Tab-separated table of C-alpha atoms in Angstrom:
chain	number	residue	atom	x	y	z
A	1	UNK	CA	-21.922	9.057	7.757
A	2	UNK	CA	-22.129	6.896	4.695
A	3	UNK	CA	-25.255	4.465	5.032
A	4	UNK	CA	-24.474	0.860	3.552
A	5	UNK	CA	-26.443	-0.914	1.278
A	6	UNK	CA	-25.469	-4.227	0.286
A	7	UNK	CA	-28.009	-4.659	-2.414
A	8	UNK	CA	-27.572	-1.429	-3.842
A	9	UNK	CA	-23.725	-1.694	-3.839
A	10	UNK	CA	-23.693	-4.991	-5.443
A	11	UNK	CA	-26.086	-3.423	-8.509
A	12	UNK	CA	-23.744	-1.228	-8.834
A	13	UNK	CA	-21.118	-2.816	-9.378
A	14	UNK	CA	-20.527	-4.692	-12.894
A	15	UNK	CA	-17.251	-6.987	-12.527
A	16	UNK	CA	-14.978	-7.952	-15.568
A	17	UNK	CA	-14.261	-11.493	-14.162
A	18	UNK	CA	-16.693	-14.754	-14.581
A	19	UNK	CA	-17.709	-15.292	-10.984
A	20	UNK	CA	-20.306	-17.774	-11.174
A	21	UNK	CA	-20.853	-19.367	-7.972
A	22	UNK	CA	-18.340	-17.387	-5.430
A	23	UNK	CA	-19.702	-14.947	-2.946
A	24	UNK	CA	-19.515	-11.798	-2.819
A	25	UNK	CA	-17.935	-10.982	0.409
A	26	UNK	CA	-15.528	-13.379	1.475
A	27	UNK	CA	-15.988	-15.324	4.270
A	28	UNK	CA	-12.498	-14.957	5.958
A	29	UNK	CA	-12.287	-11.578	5.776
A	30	UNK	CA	-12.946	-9.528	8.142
A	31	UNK	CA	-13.767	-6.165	7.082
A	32	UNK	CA	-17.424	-6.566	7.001
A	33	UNK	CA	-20.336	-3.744	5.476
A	34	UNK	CA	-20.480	-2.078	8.920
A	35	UNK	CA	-16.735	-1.317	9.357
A	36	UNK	CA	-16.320	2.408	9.038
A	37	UNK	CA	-13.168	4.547	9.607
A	38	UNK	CA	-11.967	6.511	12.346
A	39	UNK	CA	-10.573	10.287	12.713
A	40	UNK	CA	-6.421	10.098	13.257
A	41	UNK	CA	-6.193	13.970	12.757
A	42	UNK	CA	-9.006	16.759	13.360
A	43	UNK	CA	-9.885	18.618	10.457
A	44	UNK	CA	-8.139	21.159	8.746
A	45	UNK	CA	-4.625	20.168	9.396
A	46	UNK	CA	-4.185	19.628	5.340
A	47	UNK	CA	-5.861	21.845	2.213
A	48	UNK	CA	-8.158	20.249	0.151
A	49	UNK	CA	-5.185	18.861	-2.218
A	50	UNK	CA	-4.874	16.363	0.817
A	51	UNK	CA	-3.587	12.964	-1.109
A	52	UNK	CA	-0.391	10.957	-1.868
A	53	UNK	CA	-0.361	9.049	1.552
A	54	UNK	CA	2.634	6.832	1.872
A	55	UNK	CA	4.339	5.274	5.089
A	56	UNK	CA	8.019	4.306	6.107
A	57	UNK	CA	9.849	1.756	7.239
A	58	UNK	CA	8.593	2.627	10.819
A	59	UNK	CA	4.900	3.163	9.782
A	60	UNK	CA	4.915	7.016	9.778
A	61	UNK	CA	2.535	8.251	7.232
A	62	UNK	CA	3.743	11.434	4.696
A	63	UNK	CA	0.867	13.496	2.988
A	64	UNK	CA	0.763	16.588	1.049
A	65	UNK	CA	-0.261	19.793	1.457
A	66	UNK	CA	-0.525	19.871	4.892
A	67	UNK	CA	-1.867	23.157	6.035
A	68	UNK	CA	-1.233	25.081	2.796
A	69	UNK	CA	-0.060	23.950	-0.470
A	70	UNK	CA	3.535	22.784	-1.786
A	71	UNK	CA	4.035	21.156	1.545
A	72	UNK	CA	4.692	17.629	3.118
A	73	UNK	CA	3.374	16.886	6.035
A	74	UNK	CA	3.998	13.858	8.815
A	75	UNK	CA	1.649	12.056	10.908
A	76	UNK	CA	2.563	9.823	13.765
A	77	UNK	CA	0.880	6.663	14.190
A	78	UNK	CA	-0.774	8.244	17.189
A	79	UNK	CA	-1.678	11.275	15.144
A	80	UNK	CA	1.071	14.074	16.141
A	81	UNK	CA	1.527	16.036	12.891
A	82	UNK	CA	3.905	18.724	11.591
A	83	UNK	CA	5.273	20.211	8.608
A	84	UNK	CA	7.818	17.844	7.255
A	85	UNK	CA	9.251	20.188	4.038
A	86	UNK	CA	8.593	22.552	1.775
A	87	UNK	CA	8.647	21.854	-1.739
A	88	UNK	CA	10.697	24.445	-3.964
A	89	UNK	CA	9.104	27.127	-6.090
A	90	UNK	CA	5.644	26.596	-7.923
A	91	UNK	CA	5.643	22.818	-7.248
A	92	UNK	CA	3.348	21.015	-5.585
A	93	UNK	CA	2.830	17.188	-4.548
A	94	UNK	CA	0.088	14.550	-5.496
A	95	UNK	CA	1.749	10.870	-5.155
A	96	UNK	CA	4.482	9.932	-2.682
A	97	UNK	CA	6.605	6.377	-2.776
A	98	UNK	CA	9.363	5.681	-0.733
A	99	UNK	CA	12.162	4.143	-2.341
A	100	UNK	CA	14.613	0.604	-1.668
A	101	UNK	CA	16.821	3.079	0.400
A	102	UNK	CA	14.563	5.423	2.052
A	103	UNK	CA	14.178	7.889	-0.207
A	104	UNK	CA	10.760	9.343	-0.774
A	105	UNK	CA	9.448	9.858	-4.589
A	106	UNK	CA	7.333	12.506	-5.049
A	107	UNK	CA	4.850	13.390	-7.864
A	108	UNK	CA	5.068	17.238	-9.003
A	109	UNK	CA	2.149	17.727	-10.975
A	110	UNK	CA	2.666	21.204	-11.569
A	111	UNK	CA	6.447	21.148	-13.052
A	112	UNK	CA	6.047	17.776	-14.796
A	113	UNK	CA	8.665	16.534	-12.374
A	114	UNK	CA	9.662	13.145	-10.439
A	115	UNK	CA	10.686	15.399	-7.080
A	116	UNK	CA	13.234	12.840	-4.556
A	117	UNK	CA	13.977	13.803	-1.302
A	118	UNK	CA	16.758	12.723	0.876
A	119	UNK	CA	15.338	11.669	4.556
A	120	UNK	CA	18.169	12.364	6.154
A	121	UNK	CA	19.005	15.721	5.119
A	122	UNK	CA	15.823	16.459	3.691
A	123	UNK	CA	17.267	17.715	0.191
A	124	UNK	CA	14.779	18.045	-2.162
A	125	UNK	CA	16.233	17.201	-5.894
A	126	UNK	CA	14.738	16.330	-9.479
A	127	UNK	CA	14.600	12.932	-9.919
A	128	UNK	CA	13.210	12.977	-13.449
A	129	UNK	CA	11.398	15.385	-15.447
A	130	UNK	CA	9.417	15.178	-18.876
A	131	UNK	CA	6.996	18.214	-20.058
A	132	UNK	CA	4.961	15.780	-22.368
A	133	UNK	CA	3.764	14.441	-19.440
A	134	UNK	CA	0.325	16.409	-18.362
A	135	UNK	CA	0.435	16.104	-14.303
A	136	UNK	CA	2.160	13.351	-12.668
A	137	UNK	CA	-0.268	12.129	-10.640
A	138	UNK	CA	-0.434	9.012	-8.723
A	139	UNK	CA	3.217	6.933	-8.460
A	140	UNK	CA	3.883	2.975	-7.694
A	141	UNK	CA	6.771	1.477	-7.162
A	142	UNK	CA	8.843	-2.055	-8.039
A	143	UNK	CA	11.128	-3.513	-5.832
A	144	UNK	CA	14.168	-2.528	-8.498
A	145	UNK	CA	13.035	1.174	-7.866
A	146	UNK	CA	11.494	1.509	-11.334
A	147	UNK	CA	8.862	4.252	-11.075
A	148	UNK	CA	5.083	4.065	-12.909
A	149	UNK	CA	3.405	6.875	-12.993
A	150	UNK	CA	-0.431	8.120	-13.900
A	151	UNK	CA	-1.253	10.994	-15.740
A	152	UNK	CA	-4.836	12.252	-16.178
A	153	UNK	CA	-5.501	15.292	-19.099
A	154	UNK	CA	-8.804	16.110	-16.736
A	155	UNK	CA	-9.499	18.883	-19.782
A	156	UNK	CA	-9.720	16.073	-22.072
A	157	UNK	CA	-10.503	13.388	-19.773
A	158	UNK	CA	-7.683	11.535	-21.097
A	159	UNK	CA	-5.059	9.694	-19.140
A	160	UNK	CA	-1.549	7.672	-19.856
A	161	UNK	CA	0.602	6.002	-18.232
A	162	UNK	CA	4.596	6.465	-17.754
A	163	UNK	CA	7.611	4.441	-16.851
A	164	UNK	CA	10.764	6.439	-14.717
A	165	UNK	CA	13.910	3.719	-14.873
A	166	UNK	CA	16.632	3.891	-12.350
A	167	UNK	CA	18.462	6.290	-14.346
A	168	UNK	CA	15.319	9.185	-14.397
A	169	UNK	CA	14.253	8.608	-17.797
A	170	UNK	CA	10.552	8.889	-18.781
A	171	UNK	CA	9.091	6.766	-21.562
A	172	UNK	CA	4.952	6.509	-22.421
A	173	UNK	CA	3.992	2.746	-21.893
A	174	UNK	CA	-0.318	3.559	-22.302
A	175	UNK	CA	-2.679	5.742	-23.259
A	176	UNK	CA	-6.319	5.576	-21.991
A	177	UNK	CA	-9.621	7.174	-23.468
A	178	UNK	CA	-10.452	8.037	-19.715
A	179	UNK	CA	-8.330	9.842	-17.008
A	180	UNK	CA	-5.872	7.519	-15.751
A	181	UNK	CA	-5.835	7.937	-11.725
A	182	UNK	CA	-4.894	5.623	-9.318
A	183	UNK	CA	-1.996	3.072	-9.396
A	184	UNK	CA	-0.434	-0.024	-8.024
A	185	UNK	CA	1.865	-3.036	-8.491
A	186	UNK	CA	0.594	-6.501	-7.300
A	187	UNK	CA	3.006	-7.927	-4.513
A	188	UNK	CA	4.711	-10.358	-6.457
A	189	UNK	CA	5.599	-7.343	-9.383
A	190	UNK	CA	3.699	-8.974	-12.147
A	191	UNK	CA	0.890	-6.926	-12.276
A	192	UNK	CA	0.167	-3.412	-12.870
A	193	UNK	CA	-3.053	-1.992	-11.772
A	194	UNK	CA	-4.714	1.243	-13.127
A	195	UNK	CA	-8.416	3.110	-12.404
A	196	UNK	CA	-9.492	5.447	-14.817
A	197	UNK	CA	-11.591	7.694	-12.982
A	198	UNK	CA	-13.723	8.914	-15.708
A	199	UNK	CA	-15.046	5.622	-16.975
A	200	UNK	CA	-15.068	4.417	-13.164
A	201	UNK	CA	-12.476	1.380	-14.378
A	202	UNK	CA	-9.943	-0.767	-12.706
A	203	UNK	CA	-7.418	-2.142	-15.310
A	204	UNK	CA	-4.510	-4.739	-15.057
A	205	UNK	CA	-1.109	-5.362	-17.111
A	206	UNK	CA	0.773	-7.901	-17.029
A	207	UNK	CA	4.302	-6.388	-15.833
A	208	UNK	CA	7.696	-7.302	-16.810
A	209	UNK	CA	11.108	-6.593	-14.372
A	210	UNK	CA	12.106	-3.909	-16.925
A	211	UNK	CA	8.728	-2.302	-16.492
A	212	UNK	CA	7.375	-2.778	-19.565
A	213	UNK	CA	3.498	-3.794	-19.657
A	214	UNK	CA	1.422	-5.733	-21.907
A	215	UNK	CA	-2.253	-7.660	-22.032
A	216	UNK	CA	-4.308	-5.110	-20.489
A	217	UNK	CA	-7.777	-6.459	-19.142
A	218	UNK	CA	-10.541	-4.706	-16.850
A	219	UNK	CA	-10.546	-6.011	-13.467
A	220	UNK	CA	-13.923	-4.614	-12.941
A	221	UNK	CA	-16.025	-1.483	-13.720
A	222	UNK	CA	-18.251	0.448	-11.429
A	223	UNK	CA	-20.904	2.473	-12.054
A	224	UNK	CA	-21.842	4.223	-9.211
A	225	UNK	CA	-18.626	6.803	-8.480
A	226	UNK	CA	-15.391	7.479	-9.634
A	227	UNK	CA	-12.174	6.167	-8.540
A	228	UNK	CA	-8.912	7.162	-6.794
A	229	UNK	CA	-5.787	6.391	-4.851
A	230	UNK	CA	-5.058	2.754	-4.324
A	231	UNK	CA	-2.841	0.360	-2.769
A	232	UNK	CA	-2.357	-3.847	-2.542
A	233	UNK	CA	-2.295	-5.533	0.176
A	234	UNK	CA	0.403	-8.571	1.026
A	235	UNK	CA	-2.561	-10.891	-0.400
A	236	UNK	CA	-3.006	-8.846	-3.152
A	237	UNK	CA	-6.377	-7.496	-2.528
A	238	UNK	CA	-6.948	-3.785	-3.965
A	239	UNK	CA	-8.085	-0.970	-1.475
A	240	UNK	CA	-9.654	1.757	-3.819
A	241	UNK	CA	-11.007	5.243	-2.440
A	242	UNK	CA	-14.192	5.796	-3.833
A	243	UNK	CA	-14.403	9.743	-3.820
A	244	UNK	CA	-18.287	9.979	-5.022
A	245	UNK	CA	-19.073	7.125	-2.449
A	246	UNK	CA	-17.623	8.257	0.933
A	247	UNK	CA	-15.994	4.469	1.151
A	248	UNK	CA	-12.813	2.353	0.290
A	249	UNK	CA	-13.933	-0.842	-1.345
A	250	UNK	CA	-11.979	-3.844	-1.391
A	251	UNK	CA	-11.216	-6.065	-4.750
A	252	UNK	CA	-9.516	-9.108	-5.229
A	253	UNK	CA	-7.272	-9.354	-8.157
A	254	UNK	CA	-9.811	-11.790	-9.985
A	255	UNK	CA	-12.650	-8.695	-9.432
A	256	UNK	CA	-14.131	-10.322	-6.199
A	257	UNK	CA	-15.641	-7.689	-3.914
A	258	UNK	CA	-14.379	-8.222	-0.721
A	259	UNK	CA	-15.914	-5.664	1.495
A	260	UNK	CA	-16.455	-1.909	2.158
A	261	UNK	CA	-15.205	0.495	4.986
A	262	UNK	CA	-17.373	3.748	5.194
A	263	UNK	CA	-15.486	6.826	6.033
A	264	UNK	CA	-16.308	9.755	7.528
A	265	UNK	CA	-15.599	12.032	5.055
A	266	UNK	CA	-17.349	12.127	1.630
A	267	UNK	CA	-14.051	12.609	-0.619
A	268	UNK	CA	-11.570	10.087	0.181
A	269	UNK	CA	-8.428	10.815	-2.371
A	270	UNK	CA	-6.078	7.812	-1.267
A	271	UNK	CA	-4.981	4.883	0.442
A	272	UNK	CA	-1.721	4.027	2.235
A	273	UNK	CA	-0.902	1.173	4.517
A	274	UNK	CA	1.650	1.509	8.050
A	275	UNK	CA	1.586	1.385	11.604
A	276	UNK	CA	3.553	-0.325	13.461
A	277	UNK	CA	2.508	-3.860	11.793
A	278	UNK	CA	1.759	-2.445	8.408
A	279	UNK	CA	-2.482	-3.038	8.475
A	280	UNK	CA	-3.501	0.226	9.424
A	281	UNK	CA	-4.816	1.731	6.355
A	282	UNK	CA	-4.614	6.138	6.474
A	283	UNK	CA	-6.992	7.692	4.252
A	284	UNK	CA	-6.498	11.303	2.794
A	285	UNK	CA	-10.060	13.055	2.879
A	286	UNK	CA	-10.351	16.292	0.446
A	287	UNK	CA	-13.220	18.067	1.987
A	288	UNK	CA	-11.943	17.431	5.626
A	289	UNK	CA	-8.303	17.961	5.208
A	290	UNK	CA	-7.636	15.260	7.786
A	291	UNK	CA	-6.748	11.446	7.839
A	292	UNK	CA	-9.216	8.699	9.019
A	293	UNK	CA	-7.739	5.339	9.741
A	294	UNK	CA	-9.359	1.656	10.038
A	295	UNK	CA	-7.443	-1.735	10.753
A	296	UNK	CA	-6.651	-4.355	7.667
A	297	UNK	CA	-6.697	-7.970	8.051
A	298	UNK	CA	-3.211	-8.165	6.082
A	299	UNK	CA	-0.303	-5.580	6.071
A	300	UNK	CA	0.250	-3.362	3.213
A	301	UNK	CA	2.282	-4.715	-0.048
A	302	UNK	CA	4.735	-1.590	0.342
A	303	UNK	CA	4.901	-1.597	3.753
A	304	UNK	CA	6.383	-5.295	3.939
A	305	UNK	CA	8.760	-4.111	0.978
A	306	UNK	CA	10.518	-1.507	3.044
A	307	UNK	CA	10.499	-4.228	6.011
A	308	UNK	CA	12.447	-6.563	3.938
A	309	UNK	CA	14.614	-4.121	2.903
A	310	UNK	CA	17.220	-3.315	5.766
A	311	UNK	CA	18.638	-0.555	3.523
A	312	UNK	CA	14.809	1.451	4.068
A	313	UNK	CA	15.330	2.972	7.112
A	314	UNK	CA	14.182	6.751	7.181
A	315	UNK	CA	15.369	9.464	9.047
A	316	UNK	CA	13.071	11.087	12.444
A	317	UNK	CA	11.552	7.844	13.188
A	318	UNK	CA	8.843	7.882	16.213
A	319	UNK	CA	7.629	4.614	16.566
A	320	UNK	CA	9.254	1.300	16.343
A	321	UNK	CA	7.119	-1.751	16.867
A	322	UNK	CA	10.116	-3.292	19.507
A	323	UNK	CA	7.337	-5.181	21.346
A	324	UNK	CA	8.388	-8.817	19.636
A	325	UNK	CA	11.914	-9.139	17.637
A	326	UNK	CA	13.100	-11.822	16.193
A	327	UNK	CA	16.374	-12.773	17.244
A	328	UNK	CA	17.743	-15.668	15.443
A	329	UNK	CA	16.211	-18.051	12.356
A	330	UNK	CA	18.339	-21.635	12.363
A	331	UNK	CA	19.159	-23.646	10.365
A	332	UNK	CA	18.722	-20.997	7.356
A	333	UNK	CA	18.948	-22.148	4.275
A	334	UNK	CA	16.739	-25.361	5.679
A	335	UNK	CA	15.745	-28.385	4.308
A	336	UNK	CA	12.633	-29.332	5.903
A	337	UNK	CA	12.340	-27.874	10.019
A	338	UNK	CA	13.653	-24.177	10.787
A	339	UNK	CA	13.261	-22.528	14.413
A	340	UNK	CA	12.613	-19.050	14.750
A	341	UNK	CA	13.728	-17.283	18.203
A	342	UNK	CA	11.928	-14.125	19.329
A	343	UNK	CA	11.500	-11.720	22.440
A	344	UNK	CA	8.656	-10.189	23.764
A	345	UNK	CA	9.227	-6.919	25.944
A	346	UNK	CA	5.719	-8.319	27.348
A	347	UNK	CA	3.133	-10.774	27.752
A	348	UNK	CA	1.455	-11.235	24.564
A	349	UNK	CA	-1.151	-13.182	22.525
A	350	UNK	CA	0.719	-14.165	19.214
A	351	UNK	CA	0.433	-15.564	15.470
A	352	UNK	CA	2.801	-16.672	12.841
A	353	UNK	CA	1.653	-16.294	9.809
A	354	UNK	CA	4.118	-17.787	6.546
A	355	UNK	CA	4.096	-16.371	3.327
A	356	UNK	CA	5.727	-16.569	0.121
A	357	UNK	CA	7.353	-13.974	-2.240
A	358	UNK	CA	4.354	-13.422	-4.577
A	359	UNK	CA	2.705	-12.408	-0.564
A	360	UNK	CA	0.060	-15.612	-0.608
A	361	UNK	CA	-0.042	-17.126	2.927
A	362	UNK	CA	0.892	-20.351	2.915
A	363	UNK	CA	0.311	-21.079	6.723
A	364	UNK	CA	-1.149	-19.114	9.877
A	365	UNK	CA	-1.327	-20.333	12.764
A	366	UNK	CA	-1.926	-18.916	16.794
A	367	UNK	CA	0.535	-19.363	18.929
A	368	UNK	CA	-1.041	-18.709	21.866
A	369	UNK	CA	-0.640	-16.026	25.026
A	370	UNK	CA	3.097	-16.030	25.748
A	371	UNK	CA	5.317	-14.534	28.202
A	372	UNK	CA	7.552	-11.938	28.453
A	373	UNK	CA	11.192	-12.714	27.388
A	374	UNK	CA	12.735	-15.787	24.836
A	375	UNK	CA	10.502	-17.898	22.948
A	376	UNK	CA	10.797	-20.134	19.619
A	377	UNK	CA	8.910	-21.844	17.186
A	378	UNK	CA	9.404	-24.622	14.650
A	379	UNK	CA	7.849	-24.293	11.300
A	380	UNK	CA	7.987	-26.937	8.475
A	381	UNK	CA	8.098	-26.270	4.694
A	382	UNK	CA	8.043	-30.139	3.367
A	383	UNK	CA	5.139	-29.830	0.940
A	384	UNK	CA	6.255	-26.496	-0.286
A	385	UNK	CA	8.371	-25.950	-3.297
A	386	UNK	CA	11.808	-24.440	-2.499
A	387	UNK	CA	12.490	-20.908	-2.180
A	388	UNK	CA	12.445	-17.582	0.190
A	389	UNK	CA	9.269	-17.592	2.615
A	390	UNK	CA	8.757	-15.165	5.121
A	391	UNK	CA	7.995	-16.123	9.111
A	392	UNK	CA	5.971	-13.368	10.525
A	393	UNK	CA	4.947	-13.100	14.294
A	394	UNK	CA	2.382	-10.523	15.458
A	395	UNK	CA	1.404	-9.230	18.659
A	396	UNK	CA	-1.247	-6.604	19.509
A	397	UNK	CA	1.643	-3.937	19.946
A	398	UNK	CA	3.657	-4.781	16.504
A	399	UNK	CA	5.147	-7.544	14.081
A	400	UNK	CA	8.475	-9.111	13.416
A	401	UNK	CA	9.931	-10.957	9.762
A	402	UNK	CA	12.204	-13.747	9.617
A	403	UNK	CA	13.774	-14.243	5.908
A	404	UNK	CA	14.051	-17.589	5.012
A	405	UNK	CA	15.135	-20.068	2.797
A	406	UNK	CA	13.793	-23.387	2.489
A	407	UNK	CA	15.890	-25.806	-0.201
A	408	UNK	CA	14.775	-29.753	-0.541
C-alpha cells in the first residue's frame, strides 16, 4: 500500500499556474490524503495491457484485454465480469469512448485503426484508419462525436496528437517532443487536455467545435512519476493515474492539486467514471490485472454526456439506478420558478444539486430524508443568466437529470 506524504508530494510537484495564496488541497473536497481505493475484481481477470476503461449510459465499465489479449471485457457495478468481444485478427485495444448513440470507439494500436462496435449486435467495424499514425493510444470524445486521439512513438519518445471527424478522417493537429499519453476534453468542450508521459506534463488547448486546437499551455509538470489515463469530472477537475506513484491525483484546470487516492496496485493505467450516479471512479491496474474503485465527490464529465443524451442507451444493461426518477419538470422553458416532480422506490436522504452546461454548480442544496413515492421541488434561476441548466437529485442508491431551460 502506497504510504502518503503530503510534504513530499507537494515538492514534487512544480505547477504551471501562479497560485500565490490558495491552498493546496481544497477545502470542499472531499477526497482527502488518506482515501485509498478498493478491489472491484480479484486479480488476474485482465493481462497486463489492462487500460481503456470507459462506462455506459447505465454505468457498466468496458476494459481491454480481459483475460488474454485482443479482448473486451465488462464489469458490473457490483463486479460480475465476462468477456464482452473479441477483437478481429492482430488487433488489439488501448482507449475506449462511447459515442452520442451508444456506440463504443475503440483505439487499435496495433493496426493504426479507430475500431467501432455496434452494442447491439456487437459488430465490430473500422471506423477510421491512418498508418502515419504510430499507436492510437488514448481517445476523448466531443459531444458532436469528433474523436482526439494520442499517439506516443515510445522508441523515440515522441508523441502527437490526431483529430477523427464524423466522417472517419484522420488529420495531425500536434506534435510533442515527449510521448503524448493520456487525454481529455473539459466539460464545457473548450479545452483539450494532454500528459506527456515522458516529460511527466499535463498540457491544455484551447478547443474549437470543429476540433481544431490552438494556445497550448502546461497545466502543471510533475517530477516525481510519469503519467497516464485521465478523465474530467462535471467540475472539471482532472483525475490522472500516476503509474510510477501507485495513486490518482486530482488537478484543477488552473493546476490546483486537489487531493490524492492511493491504490492498491502500483501501476494504475487509467481512469473512467460510472456507477449508477456517475462518481465511482474504476481504475485499470497493469501489474494486477484487476479494477480498484473509490467514490468521487462529482460524477464523471462523460458519464453525464451519455445521461443527457437519450439516444446513448447500450445494449445488455445490468443496472439501472431506478431508485429516484424524475417524472415531470414544469413550467419548462421558465422564467424565474420551475418544479421538478420525482419518485422514490424508497425512503431516501436526498440533494439537488444545479449546474450549468460548461458543468460548474451553480446551486446544491439537501433536501432532506424523504419518503417513498411523489415528491417535488421548486428551484429558482433569477440571478442566473438564461440558458439550459441541469436539476440533479441524488440518493444513496442512484441520481436523476431534469433538462431545463430558464429564459428572463
Amino acid at each position: 500500500m502506497y504510504t502518503f506524504n503530503r510534504r513530499t508530494f507537494l515538492k514534487g510537484i512544480v505547477s504551471a499556474a501562479a497560485l500565490t495564496g490558495s491552498k493546496t488541497f481544497a477545502d470542499t473536497f472531499s477526497i482527502s490524503a488518506d482515501t485509498t481505493t478498493e478491489e472491484l475484481t480479484s486479480t488476474g481477470i485482465f493481462t497486463s495491457g489492462a487500460e481503456g476503461p470507459a462506462c455506459d449510459r447505465d454505468g457498466n465499465l468496458y476494459a481491454v484485454n480481459y483475460s488474454r489479449q485482443g479482448t473486451i471485457g465488462k464489469v458490473t457495478p457490483e463486479g460480475d465480469h465476462e468477456l464482452f468481444i473479441d477483437l478481429p485478427g492482430a488487433s488489439i485495444g488501448n482507449g475506449i469512448r462511447f459515442g452520442s448513440d451508444g456506440s463504443m470507439f475503440i483505439a487499435d494500436y496495433t493496426q493504426h485503426n479507430i475500431l467501432r462496435v455496434d452494442m447491439d449486435t456487437k459488430d465490430i467495424s473500422v471506423y477510421a484508419h491512418n498508418a502515419s499514425m504510430s499507436q492510437p493510444n488514448d481517445i476523448a470524445i466531443m459531444k458532436n462525436d469528433i474523436l482526439l486521439a494520442s499517439d506516443p512513438t515510445w522508441s523515440r519518445g515522441t508523441g502527437a496528437v490526431w483529430r477523427i471527424d464524423l466522417d472517419g478522417n484522420v488529420d495531425k493537429l500536434a506534435d510533442f517532443t515527449s510521448t503524448s499519453n493520456g487525454i481529455e476534453v473539459s466539460p464545457d468542450d473548450s479545452t483539450l487536455y494532454v500528459n506527456t508521459s515522458g516529460s511527466r506534463e499535463i498540457w491544455a488547448f484551447d478547443l474549437e467545435e470543429d476540433g481544431s486546437i490552438s494556445n497550448k499551455r502546461l497545466v502543471i509538470a510533475f517530477n516525481d512519476s510519469g503519467a497516464d489515463g485521465m478523465r474530467c469530472d462535471v467540475e472539471g477537475n482532472i483525475y490522472i493515474t500516476r503509474n510510477g506513484n501507485q495513486a490518482v491525483d486530482i488537478v484543477s484546470p488552473a493546476g490546483e492539486i486537489l487531493g490524492r487516492v492511493a491504490t492498491i496496485g502500483r501501476n494504475p493505467s487509467n481512469i473512467a467514471f460510472g456507477g449508477g450516479d456517475g462518481m465511482t471512479c474504476y481504475i485499470t491496474l497493469a501489474d494486477r490485472g484487476s479494477i480498484e474503485s473509490f467514490r468521487a465527490d462529482y460524477p464523471g464529465r462523460s458519464w453525464q454526456m451519455y445521461q443527457d443524451n437519450p439516444l446513448s442507451v447500450t445494449a445488455e444493461s445490468s443496472f439501472r439506478p431506478e431508485q429516484i426518477t424524475v417524472n415531470a419538470a414544469w413550467p419548462n422553458p421558465f422564467n424565474s420558478t420551475t418544479t421538478i416532480q420525482y419518485n422514490l422506490a424508497s425512503d431516501s436522504d436526498i440533494v439537488m444539486r444545479v449546474y450549468n452546461m460548461a458543468g460548474q454548480t451553480v446551486e446544491n442544496r439537501p433536501l432532506g430524508r424523504m419518503g417513498t413515492g411523489k415528491h417535488s421541488v421548486q428551484w429558482r434561476a433569477d440571478s442566473l443568466p438564461s440558458g439550459i441548466y441541469f436539476v440533479s437529485l441524488r440518493s444513496n442508491m442512484g441520481s436523476a437529470t431534469a433538462k431545463v431551460t430558464y429564459m428572463k
